[in-house]
mmCIF file of C-alpha atoms in Angstrom:
data_model
loop_
_atom_site.group_PDB
_atom_site.id
_atom_site.type_symbol
_atom_site.label_atom_id
_atom_site.label_comp_id
_atom_site.label_asym_id
_atom_site.label_seq_id
_atom_site.Cartn_x
_atom_site.Cartn_y
_atom_site.Cartn_z
ATOM 1 C CA UNK A 337 5.365 51.194 -3.786
ATOM 2 C CA UNK A 338 3.191 54.312 -3.562
ATOM 3 C CA UNK A 339 0.079 52.226 -3.005
ATOM 4 C CA UNK A 340 1.872 50.295 -0.210
ATOM 5 C CA UNK A 341 2.881 53.554 1.483
ATOM 6 C CA UNK A 342 -0.703 54.839 1.245
ATOM 7 C CA UNK A 343 -2.071 51.615 2.760
ATOM 8 C CA UNK A 344 0.513 51.761 5.549
ATOM 9 C CA UNK A 345 -0.377 55.392 6.300
ATOM 10 C CA UNK A 346 -4.095 54.528 6.423
ATOM 11 C CA UNK A 347 -3.462 51.510 8.679
ATOM 12 C CA UNK A 348 -1.380 53.715 10.986
ATOM 13 C CA UNK A 349 -4.216 56.227 11.239
ATOM 14 C CA UNK A 350 -6.819 53.513 11.909
ATOM 15 C CA UNK A 351 -4.561 51.862 14.510
ATOM 16 C CA UNK A 352 -4.064 55.160 16.361
ATOM 17 C CA UNK A 353 -7.818 55.846 16.237
ATOM 18 C CA UNK A 354 -8.475 52.363 17.676
ATOM 19 C CA UNK A 355 -5.838 52.823 20.408
ATOM 20 C CA UNK A 356 -7.238 56.216 21.419
ATOM 21 C CA UNK A 357 -10.821 54.913 21.219
ATOM 22 C CA UNK A 358 -10.453 52.130 23.792
ATOM 23 C CA UNK A 359 -8.097 49.522 22.307
ATOM 24 C CA UNK A 360 -5.244 51.144 24.374
ATOM 25 C CA UNK A 361 -2.440 49.629 22.259
ATOM 26 C CA UNK A 362 -2.303 47.954 18.840
ATOM 27 C CA UNK A 363 0.251 45.972 16.848
ATOM 28 C CA UNK A 364 -0.474 45.388 13.148
ATOM 29 C CA UNK A 365 1.582 43.172 10.855
ATOM 30 C CA UNK A 366 0.605 42.569 7.230
ATOM 31 C CA UNK A 367 2.616 40.252 4.978
ATOM 32 C CA UNK A 368 1.257 40.322 1.423
ATOM 33 C CA UNK A 369 3.829 37.748 0.363
ATOM 34 C CA UNK A 370 5.608 40.081 -2.055
ATOM 35 C CA UNK A 371 8.288 41.996 -0.242
ATOM 36 C CA UNK A 372 8.704 43.737 3.084
ATOM 37 C CA UNK A 373 5.794 43.300 5.524
ATOM 38 C CA UNK A 374 3.991 46.324 6.973
ATOM 39 C CA UNK A 375 4.698 46.416 10.735
ATOM 40 C CA UNK A 376 3.401 49.126 13.029
ATOM 41 C CA UNK A 377 2.505 49.776 16.658
ATOM 42 C CA UNK A 378 0.287 52.541 18.056
ATOM 43 C CA UNK A 379 -0.883 53.291 21.605
ATOM 44 C CA UNK A 380 -2.961 55.676 23.664
ATOM 45 C CA UNK A 381 -0.795 58.475 25.096
ATOM 46 C CA UNK A 382 -1.488 57.597 28.747
ATOM 47 C CA UNK A 383 -0.002 54.078 28.306
ATOM 48 C CA UNK A 384 3.440 55.322 27.211
ATOM 49 C CA UNK A 385 4.697 55.704 30.783
ATOM 50 C CA UNK A 386 4.049 51.964 31.329
ATOM 51 C CA UNK A 387 5.581 50.652 28.127
ATOM 52 C CA UNK A 388 6.502 51.858 24.628
ATOM 53 C CA UNK A 389 4.844 49.283 22.381
ATOM 54 C CA UNK A 390 6.836 47.800 19.463
ATOM 55 C CA UNK A 391 5.782 45.505 16.579
ATOM 56 C CA UNK A 392 7.922 42.593 17.824
ATOM 57 C CA UNK A 393 6.758 42.670 21.467
ATOM 58 C CA UNK A 394 5.692 39.384 23.037
ATOM 59 C CA UNK A 395 1.950 38.993 23.520
ATOM 60 C CA UNK A 396 -0.504 36.509 25.050
ATOM 61 C CA UNK A 397 -2.235 35.085 21.949
ATOM 62 C CA UNK A 398 -5.036 33.353 23.896
ATOM 63 C CA UNK A 399 -7.280 31.038 21.894
ATOM 64 C CA UNK A 400 -5.092 31.217 18.794
ATOM 65 C CA UNK A 401 -3.387 28.420 20.755
ATOM 66 C CA UNK A 402 -6.333 26.180 19.777
ATOM 67 C CA UNK A 403 -5.029 26.049 16.189
ATOM 68 C CA UNK A 404 -1.681 24.696 17.445
ATOM 69 C CA UNK A 405 -3.476 22.130 19.621
ATOM 70 C CA UNK A 406 -5.663 21.023 16.700
ATOM 71 C CA UNK A 407 -2.550 20.710 14.505
ATOM 72 C CA UNK A 408 -0.920 18.402 17.076
ATOM 73 C CA UNK A 409 -4.103 16.300 17.309
ATOM 74 C CA UNK A 410 -4.319 15.987 13.513
ATOM 75 C CA UNK A 411 -0.632 15.036 13.271
ATOM 76 C CA UNK A 412 -1.457 12.176 15.683
ATOM 77 C CA UNK A 413 -4.532 11.301 13.588
ATOM 78 C CA UNK A 414 -2.271 11.068 10.505
ATOM 79 C CA UNK A 415 -0.023 8.687 12.476
ATOM 80 C CA UNK A 416 -3.091 6.587 13.486
ATOM 81 C CA UNK A 417 -2.427 7.285 17.180
ATOM 82 C CA UNK A 418 -5.759 9.087 17.687
ATOM 83 C CA UNK A 419 -9.021 8.685 15.737
ATOM 84 C CA UNK A 420 -11.262 11.679 15.038
ATOM 85 C CA UNK A 421 -14.258 9.475 15.819
ATOM 86 C CA UNK A 422 -12.762 7.999 18.998
ATOM 87 C CA UNK A 423 -15.154 8.469 21.917
ATOM 88 C CA UNK A 424 -13.643 10.756 24.554
ATOM 89 C CA UNK A 425 -14.404 8.059 27.154
ATOM 90 C CA UNK A 426 -11.785 5.833 25.474
ATOM 91 C CA UNK A 427 -9.081 8.364 26.356
ATOM 92 C CA UNK A 428 -10.439 10.026 29.497
ATOM 93 C CA UNK A 429 -12.636 7.520 31.343
ATOM 94 C CA UNK A 430 -14.969 9.334 33.746
ATOM 95 C CA UNK A 431 -13.337 12.749 33.222
ATOM 96 C CA UNK A 432 -15.894 14.332 30.848
ATOM 97 C CA UNK A 433 -19.368 14.532 32.335
ATOM 98 C CA UNK A 434 -21.351 15.963 29.412
ATOM 99 C CA UNK A 435 -25.023 15.090 29.530
ATOM 100 C CA UNK A 436 -25.497 14.339 33.219
ATOM 101 C CA UNK A 437 -27.627 17.400 33.890
ATOM 102 C CA UNK A 438 -31.275 17.288 32.850
ATOM 103 C CA UNK A 439 -33.808 20.099 32.536
ATOM 104 C CA UNK A 440 -33.937 22.988 30.116
ATOM 105 C CA UNK A 441 -35.510 23.038 26.712
ATOM 106 C CA UNK A 442 -33.685 23.440 23.426
ATOM 107 C CA UNK A 443 -35.276 25.114 20.419
ATOM 108 C CA UNK A 444 -37.989 22.794 19.162
ATOM 109 C CA UNK A 445 -37.725 20.769 22.353
ATOM 110 C CA UNK A 446 -35.207 18.440 20.713
ATOM 111 C CA UNK A 447 -32.644 18.258 23.504
ATOM 112 C CA UNK A 448 -34.919 18.797 26.481
ATOM 113 C CA UNK A 449 -33.383 17.181 29.537
ATOM 114 C CA UNK A 450 -30.841 15.344 27.420
ATOM 115 C CA UNK A 451 -29.141 12.823 29.667
ATOM 116 C CA UNK A 452 -26.341 11.300 27.649
ATOM 117 C CA UNK A 453 -23.468 9.060 28.582
ATOM 118 C CA UNK A 454 -20.901 11.843 28.972
ATOM 119 C CA UNK A 455 -17.653 11.041 27.197
ATOM 120 C CA UNK A 456 -19.142 7.986 25.461
ATOM 121 C CA UNK A 457 -21.292 10.222 23.236
ATOM 122 C CA UNK A 458 -18.611 12.866 22.544
ATOM 123 C CA UNK A 459 -15.912 12.288 19.912
ATOM 124 C CA UNK A 460 -12.480 13.863 19.438
ATOM 125 C CA UNK A 461 -13.847 15.653 16.346
ATOM 126 C CA UNK A 462 -16.655 17.195 18.431
ATOM 127 C CA UNK A 463 -14.102 18.572 20.901
ATOM 128 C CA UNK A 464 -12.107 20.078 18.013
ATOM 129 C CA UNK A 465 -15.065 21.847 16.359
ATOM 130 C CA UNK A 466 -16.932 22.699 19.607
ATOM 131 C CA UNK A 467 -19.997 20.516 18.965
ATOM 132 C CA UNK A 468 -19.508 18.405 22.111
ATOM 133 C CA UNK A 469 -22.470 19.799 24.051
ATOM 134 C CA UNK A 470 -20.145 20.903 26.874
ATOM 135 C CA UNK A 471 -20.646 24.354 28.404
ATOM 136 C CA UNK A 472 -17.749 26.588 29.470
ATOM 137 C CA UNK A 473 -16.173 26.956 32.906
ATOM 138 C CA UNK A 474 -14.943 30.543 32.309
ATOM 139 C CA UNK A 475 -17.680 32.489 34.102
ATOM 140 C CA UNK A 476 -18.589 29.877 36.742
ATOM 141 C CA UNK A 477 -18.443 31.101 40.374
ATOM 142 C CA UNK A 478 -15.600 28.630 41.002
ATOM 143 C CA UNK A 479 -13.429 29.938 38.176
ATOM 144 C CA UNK A 480 -14.242 33.669 37.862
ATOM 145 C CA UNK A 481 -11.818 34.695 40.671
ATOM 146 C CA UNK A 482 -8.952 33.028 38.753
ATOM 147 C CA UNK A 483 -9.959 34.585 35.425
ATOM 148 C CA UNK A 484 -9.880 38.058 36.985
ATOM 149 C CA UNK A 485 -6.639 37.383 38.883
ATOM 150 C CA UNK A 486 -8.300 37.875 42.282
ATOM 151 C CA UNK A 487 -7.413 34.296 43.211
ATOM 152 C CA UNK A 488 -3.957 32.841 42.553
ATOM 153 C CA UNK A 489 -4.543 29.187 41.853
ATOM 154 C CA UNK A 490 -2.958 26.712 39.453
ATOM 155 C CA UNK A 491 -5.708 24.741 37.714
ATOM 156 C CA UNK A 492 -5.189 21.368 36.061
ATOM 157 C CA UNK A 493 -7.324 20.455 32.996
ATOM 158 C CA UNK A 494 -9.033 17.681 35.026
ATOM 159 C CA UNK A 495 -10.162 20.237 37.619
ATOM 160 C CA UNK A 496 -11.543 22.555 34.935
ATOM 161 C CA UNK A 497 -13.470 19.695 33.317
ATOM 162 C CA UNK A 498 -14.908 18.840 36.746
ATOM 163 C CA UNK A 499 -16.471 22.331 37.096
ATOM 164 C CA UNK A 500 -17.610 22.577 33.437
ATOM 165 C CA UNK A 501 -21.402 22.952 33.347
ATOM 166 C CA UNK A 502 -23.786 21.538 30.769
ATOM 167 C CA UNK A 503 -24.924 23.895 28.069
ATOM 168 C CA UNK A 504 -28.121 25.718 28.920
ATOM 169 C CA UNK A 505 -30.417 24.486 27.446
ATOM 170 C CA UNK A 506 -28.813 21.012 27.355
ATOM 171 C CA UNK A 507 -27.533 20.126 23.910
ATOM 172 C CA UNK A 508 -26.753 16.631 22.644
ATOM 173 C CA UNK A 509 -23.224 16.030 21.265
ATOM 174 C CA UNK A 510 -22.946 16.787 17.544
ATOM 175 C CA UNK A 511 -26.071 18.946 17.526
ATOM 176 C CA UNK A 512 -24.658 22.475 17.300
ATOM 177 C CA UNK A 513 -21.518 24.594 17.565
ATOM 178 C CA UNK A 514 -21.002 26.171 20.991
ATOM 179 C CA UNK A 515 -17.538 27.591 21.661
ATOM 180 C CA UNK A 516 -16.105 26.185 24.905
ATOM 181 C CA UNK A 517 -12.596 26.181 26.354
ATOM 182 C CA UNK A 518 -13.442 22.902 28.107
ATOM 183 C CA UNK A 519 -13.172 21.085 24.760
ATOM 184 C CA UNK A 520 -9.503 21.989 24.456
ATOM 185 C CA UNK A 521 -8.727 21.223 28.099
ATOM 186 C CA UNK A 522 -9.943 17.691 27.288
ATOM 187 C CA UNK A 523 -7.843 17.625 24.081
ATOM 188 C CA UNK A 524 -4.727 18.536 26.080
ATOM 189 C CA UNK A 525 -5.240 15.471 28.286
ATOM 190 C CA UNK A 526 -5.848 13.230 25.253
ATOM 191 C CA UNK A 527 -2.718 14.451 23.437
ATOM 192 C CA UNK A 528 -0.579 14.032 26.562
ATOM 193 C CA UNK A 529 -1.947 10.528 27.086
ATOM 194 C CA UNK A 530 -1.415 9.529 23.434
ATOM 195 C CA UNK A 531 2.188 10.776 23.375
ATOM 196 C CA UNK A 532 3.365 10.487 26.981
ATOM 197 C CA UNK A 533 4.686 14.055 26.579
ATOM 198 C CA UNK A 534 3.643 17.299 28.307
ATOM 199 C CA UNK A 535 1.841 19.801 26.082
ATOM 200 C CA UNK A 536 4.471 22.552 26.468
ATOM 201 C CA UNK A 537 7.261 20.144 25.396
ATOM 202 C CA UNK A 538 5.225 18.798 22.486
ATOM 203 C CA UNK A 539 4.504 22.318 21.175
ATOM 204 C CA UNK A 540 8.225 23.093 21.294
ATOM 205 C CA UNK A 541 9.217 19.817 19.640
ATOM 206 C CA UNK A 542 6.617 19.771 16.841
ATOM 207 C CA UNK A 543 5.824 23.462 16.198
ATOM 208 C CA UNK A 544 7.968 26.256 17.633
ATOM 209 C CA UNK A 545 11.426 24.691 17.244
ATOM 210 C CA UNK A 546 11.044 23.374 13.668
ATOM 211 C CA UNK A 547 9.492 26.706 12.584
ATOM 212 C CA UNK A 548 12.148 28.759 14.450
ATOM 213 C CA UNK A 549 9.459 30.578 16.468
ATOM 214 C CA UNK A 550 12.029 31.728 18.996
ATOM 215 C CA UNK A 551 9.676 34.038 20.911
ATOM 216 C CA UNK A 552 6.818 31.537 21.365
ATOM 217 C CA UNK A 553 6.009 29.113 24.186
ATOM 218 C CA UNK A 554 3.165 27.728 26.304
ATOM 219 C CA UNK A 555 2.990 29.735 29.549
ATOM 220 C CA UNK A 556 3.378 27.736 32.773
ATOM 221 C CA UNK A 557 2.827 30.791 35.033
ATOM 222 C CA UNK A 558 2.433 34.587 34.835
ATOM 223 C CA UNK A 559 6.173 35.271 34.295
ATOM 224 C CA UNK A 560 7.505 36.872 31.111
ATOM 225 C CA UNK A 561 10.994 36.001 29.808
ATOM 226 C CA UNK A 562 13.718 38.489 30.722
ATOM 227 C CA UNK A 563 15.521 40.308 27.939
ATOM 228 C CA UNK A 564 12.449 40.493 25.687
ATOM 229 C CA UNK A 565 9.824 43.242 25.603
ATOM 230 C CA UNK A 566 6.189 42.325 26.196
ATOM 231 C CA UNK A 567 2.957 44.265 25.735
ATOM 232 C CA UNK A 568 1.275 45.625 28.875
ATOM 233 C CA UNK A 569 -2.380 44.557 28.914
ATOM 234 C CA UNK A 570 -5.289 46.558 30.370
ATOM 235 C CA UNK A 571 -8.915 45.925 31.245
ATOM 236 C CA UNK A 572 -11.762 48.199 32.392
ATOM 237 C CA UNK A 573 -12.080 48.596 36.182
ATOM 238 C CA UNK A 574 -14.969 46.875 38.018
ATOM 239 C CA UNK A 575 -17.489 49.694 37.528
ATOM 240 C CA UNK A 576 -16.764 50.156 33.822
ATOM 241 C CA UNK A 577 -16.700 46.387 33.275
ATOM 242 C CA UNK A 578 -20.204 45.986 34.722
ATOM 243 C CA UNK A 579 -21.482 48.567 32.254
ATOM 244 C CA UNK A 580 -19.836 46.829 29.287
ATOM 245 C CA UNK A 581 -21.152 43.357 30.192
ATOM 246 C CA UNK A 582 -24.597 44.552 31.300
ATOM 247 C CA UNK A 583 -27.275 42.536 29.523
ATOM 248 C CA UNK A 584 -24.920 39.710 28.572
ATOM 249 C CA UNK A 585 -23.244 38.640 31.824
ATOM 250 C CA UNK A 586 -24.530 39.497 35.274
ATOM 251 C CA UNK A 587 -21.305 40.134 37.190
ATOM 252 C CA UNK A 588 -21.458 40.177 40.996
ATOM 253 C CA UNK A 589 -21.017 43.725 42.321
ATOM 254 C CA UNK A 590 -17.408 44.769 42.774
ATOM 255 C CA UNK A 591 -15.976 41.913 40.682
ATOM 256 C CA UNK A 592 -13.104 43.242 38.606
ATOM 257 C CA UNK A 593 -9.588 42.494 37.440
ATOM 258 C CA UNK A 594 -6.667 42.411 39.856
ATOM 259 C CA UNK A 595 -3.845 44.840 39.168
ATOM 260 C CA UNK A 596 -2.710 48.462 39.562
ATOM 261 C CA UNK A 597 -5.293 51.104 38.680
ATOM 262 C CA UNK A 598 -4.489 53.145 35.543
ATOM 263 C CA UNK A 599 -6.011 56.251 33.885
ATOM 264 C CA UNK A 600 -9.416 56.282 32.199
ATOM 265 C CA UNK A 601 -10.865 53.596 34.511
ATOM 266 C CA UNK A 602 -8.385 50.883 33.470
ATOM 267 C CA UNK A 603 -6.482 48.181 35.360
ATOM 268 C CA UNK A 604 -3.015 46.837 34.429
ATOM 269 C CA UNK A 605 -3.541 43.059 33.963
ATOM 270 C CA UNK A 606 -0.020 42.098 32.866
ATOM 271 C CA UNK A 607 0.595 39.933 35.958
ATOM 272 C CA UNK A 608 -2.587 37.788 35.734
ATOM 273 C CA UNK A 609 -1.601 34.111 35.370
ATOM 274 C CA UNK A 610 -2.845 32.561 32.088
ATOM 275 C CA UNK A 611 -1.466 29.058 32.737
ATOM 276 C CA UNK A 612 -4.974 27.636 33.345
ATOM 277 C CA UNK A 613 -5.642 28.154 29.637
ATOM 278 C CA UNK A 614 -3.047 25.572 28.565
ATOM 279 C CA UNK A 615 -3.891 24.013 25.198
ATOM 280 C CA UNK A 616 -7.043 26.176 25.024
ATOM 281 C CA UNK A 617 -5.219 29.520 25.123
ATOM 282 C CA UNK A 618 -1.964 29.666 27.068
ATOM 283 C CA UNK A 619 0.603 30.567 24.411
ATOM 284 C CA UNK A 620 2.858 33.629 24.320
ATOM 285 C CA UNK A 621 4.111 34.697 20.882
ATOM 286 C CA UNK A 622 4.728 37.670 18.577
ATOM 287 C CA UNK A 623 2.919 38.865 15.459
ATOM 288 C CA UNK A 624 5.746 37.594 13.224
ATOM 289 C CA UNK A 625 6.075 34.217 14.967
ATOM 290 C CA UNK A 626 2.345 33.518 14.813
ATOM 291 C CA UNK A 627 2.085 34.478 11.152
ATOM 292 C CA UNK A 628 4.979 32.082 10.524
ATOM 293 C CA UNK A 629 3.049 29.244 12.176
ATOM 294 C CA UNK A 630 -0.224 29.988 10.390
ATOM 295 C CA UNK A 631 1.333 30.332 6.933
ATOM 296 C CA UNK A 632 3.256 27.060 7.439
ATOM 297 C CA UNK A 633 0.021 25.325 8.434
ATOM 298 C CA UNK A 634 -2.195 26.751 5.679
ATOM 299 C CA UNK A 635 0.376 26.139 2.933
ATOM 300 C CA UNK A 636 0.495 22.437 3.837
ATOM 301 C CA UNK A 637 3.832 22.195 5.662
ATOM 302 C CA UNK A 638 2.494 20.800 8.965
ATOM 303 C CA UNK A 639 -0.289 18.383 7.981
ATOM 304 C CA UNK A 640 -0.961 15.881 5.176
ATOM 305 C CA UNK A 641 -3.652 16.909 2.680
ATOM 306 C CA UNK A 642 -6.301 14.570 4.154
ATOM 307 C CA UNK A 643 -5.973 16.119 7.628
ATOM 308 C CA UNK A 644 -5.847 19.640 6.183
ATOM 309 C CA UNK A 645 -9.146 18.912 4.438
ATOM 310 C CA UNK A 646 -10.683 17.789 7.761
ATOM 311 C CA UNK A 647 -9.364 20.916 9.472
ATOM 312 C CA UNK A 648 -11.031 23.151 6.878
ATOM 313 C CA UNK A 649 -14.382 21.309 7.074
ATOM 314 C CA UNK A 650 -16.497 23.821 8.965
ATOM 315 C CA UNK A 651 -19.710 23.854 10.971
ATOM 316 C CA UNK A 652 -21.845 27.011 11.066
ATOM 317 C CA UNK A 653 -20.798 29.427 13.789
ATOM 318 C CA UNK A 654 -23.737 31.368 15.331
ATOM 319 C CA UNK A 655 -21.416 34.434 15.456
ATOM 320 C CA UNK A 656 -20.937 34.216 11.649
ATOM 321 C CA UNK A 657 -18.506 32.399 9.363
ATOM 322 C CA UNK A 658 -17.575 28.797 10.054
ATOM 323 C CA UNK A 659 -15.508 26.785 12.531
ATOM 324 C CA UNK A 660 -13.386 23.850 11.389
ATOM 325 C CA UNK A 661 -11.055 21.791 13.566
ATOM 326 C CA UNK A 662 -9.373 24.529 15.603
ATOM 327 C CA UNK A 663 -9.593 26.870 12.622
ATOM 328 C CA UNK A 664 -11.979 29.730 11.858
ATOM 329 C CA UNK A 665 -13.258 30.687 8.431
ATOM 330 C CA UNK A 666 -13.966 34.427 8.485
ATOM 331 C CA UNK A 667 -15.632 36.587 5.844
ATOM 332 C CA UNK A 668 -14.138 40.068 5.485
ATOM 333 C CA UNK A 669 -15.292 42.886 3.149
ATOM 334 C CA UNK A 670 -12.459 41.855 0.791
ATOM 335 C CA UNK A 671 -12.790 38.065 0.875
ATOM 336 C CA UNK A 672 -12.510 34.946 3.034
ATOM 337 C CA UNK A 673 -9.611 34.485 5.449
ATOM 338 C CA UNK A 674 -8.589 31.597 7.733
ATOM 339 C CA UNK A 675 -7.137 31.681 11.237
ATOM 340 C CA UNK A 676 -8.351 32.269 14.781
ATOM 341 C CA UNK A 677 -8.999 34.883 17.428
ATOM 342 C CA UNK A 678 -7.764 35.024 21.013
ATOM 343 C CA UNK A 679 -8.684 36.814 24.215
ATOM 344 C CA UNK A 680 -7.252 36.842 27.746
ATOM 345 C CA UNK A 681 -7.332 39.601 30.389
ATOM 346 C CA UNK A 682 -5.481 42.486 28.688
ATOM 347 C CA UNK A 683 -4.897 40.724 25.363
ATOM 348 C CA UNK A 684 -7.008 40.302 22.226
ATOM 349 C CA UNK A 685 -5.735 39.012 18.885
ATOM 350 C CA UNK A 686 -6.840 38.143 15.373
ATOM 351 C CA UNK A 687 -4.409 36.358 13.046
ATOM 352 C CA UNK A 688 -5.385 35.195 9.544
ATOM 353 C CA UNK A 689 -4.010 34.002 6.214
ATOM 354 C CA UNK A 690 -5.453 33.811 2.729
ATOM 355 C CA UNK A 691 -6.586 30.376 1.492
ATOM 356 C CA UNK A 692 -3.158 29.443 0.133
ATOM 357 C CA UNK A 693 -1.226 30.493 3.240
ATOM 358 C CA UNK A 694 0.988 32.829 1.185
ATOM 359 C CA UNK A 695 -0.267 36.032 2.831
ATOM 360 C CA UNK A 696 -0.898 36.749 6.487
ATOM 361 C CA UNK A 697 -2.161 39.439 8.832
ATOM 362 C CA UNK A 698 -2.057 39.924 12.607
ATOM 363 C CA UNK A 699 -3.855 42.525 14.708
ATOM 364 C CA UNK A 700 -2.928 42.387 18.415
ATOM 365 C CA UNK A 701 -4.789 44.640 20.867
ATOM 366 C CA UNK A 702 -3.807 45.314 24.490
ATOM 367 C CA UNK A 703 -7.298 44.870 25.946
ATOM 368 C CA UNK A 704 -9.990 42.235 25.570
ATOM 369 C CA UNK A 705 -13.129 43.333 27.418
ATOM 370 C CA UNK A 706 -12.274 46.976 26.619
ATOM 371 C CA UNK A 707 -13.035 46.484 22.916
ATOM 372 C CA UNK A 708 -16.508 45.197 23.719
ATOM 373 C CA UNK A 709 -17.551 48.818 24.308
ATOM 374 C CA UNK A 710 -19.494 49.944 21.252
ATOM 375 C CA UNK A 711 -17.222 52.740 19.984
ATOM 376 C CA UNK A 712 -14.075 50.685 20.626
ATOM 377 C CA UNK A 713 -15.573 47.653 18.836
ATOM 378 C CA UNK A 714 -16.357 49.762 15.755
ATOM 379 C CA UNK A 715 -12.855 51.254 15.456
ATOM 380 C CA UNK A 716 -11.232 47.867 16.135
ATOM 381 C CA UNK A 717 -13.315 46.169 13.422
ATOM 382 C CA UNK A 718 -12.487 48.945 10.940
ATOM 383 C CA UNK A 719 -8.779 48.330 11.620
ATOM 384 C CA UNK A 720 -9.028 44.518 11.285
ATOM 385 C CA UNK A 721 -11.034 44.806 8.041
ATOM 386 C CA UNK A 722 -8.544 47.281 6.571
ATOM 387 C CA UNK A 723 -5.583 45.097 7.574
ATOM 388 C CA UNK A 724 -7.224 42.005 6.001
ATOM 389 C CA UNK A 725 -7.949 43.926 2.793
ATOM 390 C CA UNK A 726 -4.336 45.149 2.658
ATOM 391 C CA UNK A 727 -3.158 41.528 3.000
ATOM 392 C CA UNK A 728 -5.491 40.444 0.176
ATOM 393 C CA UNK A 729 -4.296 43.283 -2.050
ATOM 394 C CA UNK A 730 -7.747 44.844 -2.322
ATOM 395 C CA UNK A 731 -8.726 48.482 -1.804
ATOM 396 C CA UNK A 732 -9.454 49.379 1.806
ATOM 397 C CA UNK A 733 -13.165 49.813 2.572
ATOM 398 C CA UNK A 734 -14.033 53.511 2.640
#
């Protein structure tokens, strides 16, 4: 018990340091599978007038949603309703345009000017593990105003696929891992076509209701449910954001997030609509609910063994670790964990389990671009590593 109290104290200190250092607010939940979970919430002092953060607050879990989507796809694969090697064209004729753009030169010249047959060359598996060759629509001029909340527009997956660019340089399907939200927009359409059911209803029917995830749903707009607390998200203002992204993304001058200005060059992003994200990242949940889903999945309660094996079959991720079918394999200082990460304006999350699915950890942070600043990134990583080590029952890194 003493060791648990010491770990909890250390996690509390690291969480407060992260919050004060740019993460603004942090929820940590560690379930070591042997008793009461550690649950804590810390926040920067200036945020307290907006909202007092609590461990069971609702949160936008962003791309963690991809693991739910992949689970639904693999359930349909187990029922022989979808094939992992089905060409996307079979399901979405003319909707996925991968390979139409020429030009550009891949490393070694291999994919120079690749002009494929779009959805005929891309399989369902390639969408799931991001090896489709599709680029991402996120930072395109057409979509950026919606991402930042400057434009209020409801996007359908078909419209997002229509503005999805080719990778630069062009990459043939199956050649390499390149993380793109477009892959999961396409998967949403395939799942809805295969089942005749809307994604939000399917998630409720197959995942949240059976697992009693009472605080989890796929967002259809920017509204939060009444009677339940939710985390207030923040992002750097336009000037600070340009500095953070300098050298990686060339933002047009003055482009920033919509919302009320807050102290320390921040913007309140709680009202930005995430519904465009859909099956790629639109879910709202809590730390406890999401750990419940992930432990059920990883301990074999949601998929047959054959599909679980496919899900855990990874391709190399240029960022490190491996990417399976909607599932990340991540190496921490204390061992390998499985799960996913998520990011939306004002919300960043990492949720993992051990290999058996008996232990779980969630770190939810009330900013996404804010933790890309160097000092904030360091303190956030220290917190995530320590939380993962606590889950695995290993000593925290010094």
